[in-house]
XYZ file of C-alpha atoms in Angstrom:
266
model
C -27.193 -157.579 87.797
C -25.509 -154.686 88.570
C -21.759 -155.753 87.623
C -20.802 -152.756 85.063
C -22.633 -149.872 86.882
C -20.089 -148.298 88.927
C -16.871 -150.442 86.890
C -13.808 -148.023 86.843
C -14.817 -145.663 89.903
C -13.966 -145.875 93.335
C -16.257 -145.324 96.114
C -15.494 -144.359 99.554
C -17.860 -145.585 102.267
C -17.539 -144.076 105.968
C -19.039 -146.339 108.586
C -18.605 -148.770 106.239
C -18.116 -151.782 107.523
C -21.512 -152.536 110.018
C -24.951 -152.476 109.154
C -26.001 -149.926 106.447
C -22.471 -149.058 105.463
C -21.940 -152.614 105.299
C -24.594 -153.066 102.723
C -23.511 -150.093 100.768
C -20.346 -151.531 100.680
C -21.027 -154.921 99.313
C -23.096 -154.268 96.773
C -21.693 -150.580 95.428
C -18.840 -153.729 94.943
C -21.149 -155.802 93.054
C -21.310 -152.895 90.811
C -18.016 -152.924 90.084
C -16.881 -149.722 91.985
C -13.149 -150.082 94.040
C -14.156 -149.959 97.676
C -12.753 -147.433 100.332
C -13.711 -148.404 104.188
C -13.530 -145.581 106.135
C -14.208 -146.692 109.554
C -13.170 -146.764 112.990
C -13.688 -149.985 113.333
C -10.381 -151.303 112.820
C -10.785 -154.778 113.013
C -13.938 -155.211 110.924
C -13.072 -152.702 108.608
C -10.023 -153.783 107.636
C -11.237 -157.684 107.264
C -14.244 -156.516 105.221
C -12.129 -154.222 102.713
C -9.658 -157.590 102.317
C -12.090 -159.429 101.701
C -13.782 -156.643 99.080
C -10.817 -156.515 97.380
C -10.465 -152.918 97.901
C -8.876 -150.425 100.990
C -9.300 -149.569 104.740
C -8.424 -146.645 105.928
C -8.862 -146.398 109.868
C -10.747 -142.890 110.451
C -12.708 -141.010 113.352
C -14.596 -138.698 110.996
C -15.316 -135.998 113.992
C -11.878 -134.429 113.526
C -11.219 -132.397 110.423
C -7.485 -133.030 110.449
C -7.927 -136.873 109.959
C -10.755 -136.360 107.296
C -8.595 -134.198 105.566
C -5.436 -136.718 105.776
C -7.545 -139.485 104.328
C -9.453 -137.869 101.680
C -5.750 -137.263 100.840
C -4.322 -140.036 101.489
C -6.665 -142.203 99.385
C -6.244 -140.402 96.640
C -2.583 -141.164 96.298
C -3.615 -144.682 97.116
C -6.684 -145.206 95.627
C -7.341 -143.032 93.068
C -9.670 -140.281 92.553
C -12.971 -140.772 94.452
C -16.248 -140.731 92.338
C -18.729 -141.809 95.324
C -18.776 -140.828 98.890
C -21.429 -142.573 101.186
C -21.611 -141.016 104.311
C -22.828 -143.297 106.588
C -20.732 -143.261 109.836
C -22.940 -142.417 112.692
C -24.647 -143.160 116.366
C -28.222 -143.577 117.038
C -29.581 -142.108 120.339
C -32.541 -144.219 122.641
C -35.721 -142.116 123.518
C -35.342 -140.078 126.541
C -36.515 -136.593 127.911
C -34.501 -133.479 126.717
C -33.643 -132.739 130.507
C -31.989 -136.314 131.195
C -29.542 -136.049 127.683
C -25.899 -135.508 129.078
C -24.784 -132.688 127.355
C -21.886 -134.650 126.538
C -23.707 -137.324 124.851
C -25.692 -134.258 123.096
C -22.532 -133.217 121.824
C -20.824 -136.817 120.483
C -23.899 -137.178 118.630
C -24.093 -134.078 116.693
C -20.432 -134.286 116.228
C -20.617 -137.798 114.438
C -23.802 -137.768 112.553
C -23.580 -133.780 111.654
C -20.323 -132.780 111.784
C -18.539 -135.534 110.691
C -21.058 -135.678 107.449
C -20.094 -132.005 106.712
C -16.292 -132.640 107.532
C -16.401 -135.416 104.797
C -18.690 -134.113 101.923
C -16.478 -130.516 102.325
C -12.743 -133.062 101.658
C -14.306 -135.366 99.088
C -16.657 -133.009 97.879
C -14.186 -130.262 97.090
C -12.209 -133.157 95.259
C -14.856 -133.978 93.006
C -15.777 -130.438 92.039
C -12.451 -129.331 91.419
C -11.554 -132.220 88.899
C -14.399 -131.127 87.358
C -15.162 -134.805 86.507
C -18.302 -135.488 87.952
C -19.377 -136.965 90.843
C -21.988 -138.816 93.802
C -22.319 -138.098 97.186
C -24.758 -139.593 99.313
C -25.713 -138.956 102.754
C -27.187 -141.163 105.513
C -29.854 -139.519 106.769
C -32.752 -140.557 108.897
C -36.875 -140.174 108.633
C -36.057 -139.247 112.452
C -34.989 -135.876 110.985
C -37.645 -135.508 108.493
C -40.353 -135.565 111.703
C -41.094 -135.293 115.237
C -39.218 -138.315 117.722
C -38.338 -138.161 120.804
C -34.441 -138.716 120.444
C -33.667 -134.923 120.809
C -30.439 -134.717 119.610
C -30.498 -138.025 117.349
C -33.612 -136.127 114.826
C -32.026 -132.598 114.797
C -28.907 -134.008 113.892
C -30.421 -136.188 110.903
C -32.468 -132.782 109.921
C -28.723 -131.204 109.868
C -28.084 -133.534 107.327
C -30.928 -132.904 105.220
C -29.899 -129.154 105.357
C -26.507 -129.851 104.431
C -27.355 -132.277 101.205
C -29.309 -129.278 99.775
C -27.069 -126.505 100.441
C -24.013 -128.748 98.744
C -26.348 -129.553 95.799
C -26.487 -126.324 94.576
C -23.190 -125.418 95.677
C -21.374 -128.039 93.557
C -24.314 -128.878 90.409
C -22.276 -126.688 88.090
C -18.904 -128.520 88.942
C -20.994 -131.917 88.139
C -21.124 -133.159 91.648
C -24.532 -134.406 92.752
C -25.215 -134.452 96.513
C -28.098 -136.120 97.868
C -29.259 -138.217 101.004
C -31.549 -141.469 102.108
C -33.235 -141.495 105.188
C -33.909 -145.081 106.205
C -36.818 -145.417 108.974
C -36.472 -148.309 111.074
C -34.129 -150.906 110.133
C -32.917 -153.781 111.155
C -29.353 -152.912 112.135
C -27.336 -154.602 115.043
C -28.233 -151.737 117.004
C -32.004 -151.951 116.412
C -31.850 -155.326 117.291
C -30.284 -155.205 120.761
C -32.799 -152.596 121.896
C -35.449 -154.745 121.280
C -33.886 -158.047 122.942
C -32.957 -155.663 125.462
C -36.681 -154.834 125.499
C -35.906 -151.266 125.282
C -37.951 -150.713 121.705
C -41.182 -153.004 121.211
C -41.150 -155.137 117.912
C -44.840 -154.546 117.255
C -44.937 -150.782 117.736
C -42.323 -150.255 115.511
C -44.394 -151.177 112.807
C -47.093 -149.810 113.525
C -47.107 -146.680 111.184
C -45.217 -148.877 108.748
C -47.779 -148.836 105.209
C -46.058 -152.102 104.222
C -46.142 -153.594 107.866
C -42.396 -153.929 108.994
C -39.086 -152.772 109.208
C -36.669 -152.518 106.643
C -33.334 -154.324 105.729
C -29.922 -152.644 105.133
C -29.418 -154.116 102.185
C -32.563 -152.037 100.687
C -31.169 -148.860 101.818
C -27.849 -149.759 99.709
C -30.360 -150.432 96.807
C -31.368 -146.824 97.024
C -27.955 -145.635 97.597
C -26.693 -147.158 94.609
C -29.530 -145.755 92.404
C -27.993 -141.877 93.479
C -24.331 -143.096 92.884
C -25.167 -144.554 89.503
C -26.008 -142.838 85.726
C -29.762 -143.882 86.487
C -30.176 -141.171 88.861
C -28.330 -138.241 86.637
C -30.559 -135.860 86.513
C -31.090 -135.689 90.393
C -29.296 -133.582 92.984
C -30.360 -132.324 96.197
C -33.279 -134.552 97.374
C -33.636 -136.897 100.400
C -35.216 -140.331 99.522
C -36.831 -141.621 102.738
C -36.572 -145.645 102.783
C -38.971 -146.286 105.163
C -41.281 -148.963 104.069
C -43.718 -146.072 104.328
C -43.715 -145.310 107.712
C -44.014 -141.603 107.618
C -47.079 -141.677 105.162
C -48.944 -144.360 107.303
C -48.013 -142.206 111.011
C -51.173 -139.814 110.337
C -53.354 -143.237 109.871
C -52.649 -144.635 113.600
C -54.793 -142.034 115.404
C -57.463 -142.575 113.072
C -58.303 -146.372 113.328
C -54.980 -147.703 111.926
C -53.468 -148.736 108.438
C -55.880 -151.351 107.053
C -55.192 -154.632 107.026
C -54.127 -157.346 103.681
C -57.483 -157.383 101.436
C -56.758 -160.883 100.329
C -57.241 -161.787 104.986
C -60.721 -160.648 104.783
C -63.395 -163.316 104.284
């Protein structure tokens, strides 16, 4: 279906090789792009590039020094880069402000903030100075388009947003479009340990949901590949929340909840 989309470019993908990077992965290769892993994850990462077809390269994307090495590095190896997915990151459990260890504070807006920044500013620059053209796209979060109680997690998603907007414009006239997805809830690994762990509740989590449930990784990658491809040319800058409309169904919940399937009622 989507076999000639992305045929001749190569496509870098941090966090690449677990849950939402995963999906981007696999099918921005069923498009026909060369796949970069960028992950520090070596195991997995390296197995899931092999068996791809394309390249790992092993990288902790809060230090500028190895961003910079690899954005260089896979250019010699690789080729130039037309596609950067950002989506390295950690996620954060709900807790009070005053019981965050600073140090986990820190970690988090180091991965999910700084290291989004560190890699749009190496591949980014790329792009615009080859004057070739170009797709970034970040991993966001609805978490930072709203209020949550994950006090570092949401401000460090709104970070983000910030940055996709203020690299849109920076880089339009080089041909370099920048923009983000912000998943809500999805069924990630992660997600699903907290609620065996019966630290998240399966029901409540859809609760706001307009289409009554979580979503998958591999629909995030659906959107992701829409921004890297020629369909989406004529947009920069945005943030496309994939949320299964969770934050248009939130306001409903106070207010007698979202209505149930017409086709139930007798």
């Amino acid at each position: 279906m989507y076999e000639s989309e992305l045929a001749g470019k190569v496509a870098v993908v941090t966090g690449g090789s677990s849950g939402i990077g995963e999906a981007c992965s696999r099918l921005l290769k069923a498009a026909g792009a060369t796949i970069v892993i960028a992950d520090i994850d070596n195991d997995t990462g390296f197995g899931l590039a092999e068996e791809l077809g394309g390249a790992f390269f092993e990288l902790d994307v809060r230090y500028q020094e190895l961003v910079m090495s690899a954005a260089e590095q896979i250019a010699i190896d690789v080729g130039p880069v037309d596609v950067l997915v950002t989506s390295a990151g950690v996620i954060q459990r709900p807790q009070a402000p005053h019981k965050i260890p600073m140090s986990e504070w820190d970690n988090i807006f180091a991965v999910d903030t700084r290291g989004v920044f560190l890699c749009c500013v190496e591949f980014g620059t790329q792009m615009a100075q080859r004057g070739a053209g170009g797709s970034i796209i970040n991993i966001a979060s609805t978490s930072g388009l709203r209020s949550v109680p994950v006090h570092a997690y949401a401000p460090a998603k709104a970070g983000v947003v910030s940055i996709t907007g203020c690299l849109a414009v920076q880089w339009g006239r080089s041909g370099v479009r920048v923009n983000a997805v912000a998943p809500g809830l999805t069924s990630t690994p992660p997600i699903q340990a907290s609620i065996e762990a019966g630290t998240r509740n399966a029901d409540a989590l859809t609760q706001s949901s307009a289409l009554g449930r979580v979503i998958h990784p591999d629909e995030v990658a659906e959107a992701v590949l829409f921004l890297a491809s020629d369909r989406s040319s004529a947009i920069t800058g945005v943030t496309l929340p994939v949320d299964a409309g969770s934050l248009i169904g939130a306001g409903w919940v106070a207010l007698g909840g979202i209505p149930g399937p017409m086709h139930a009622v007798s």
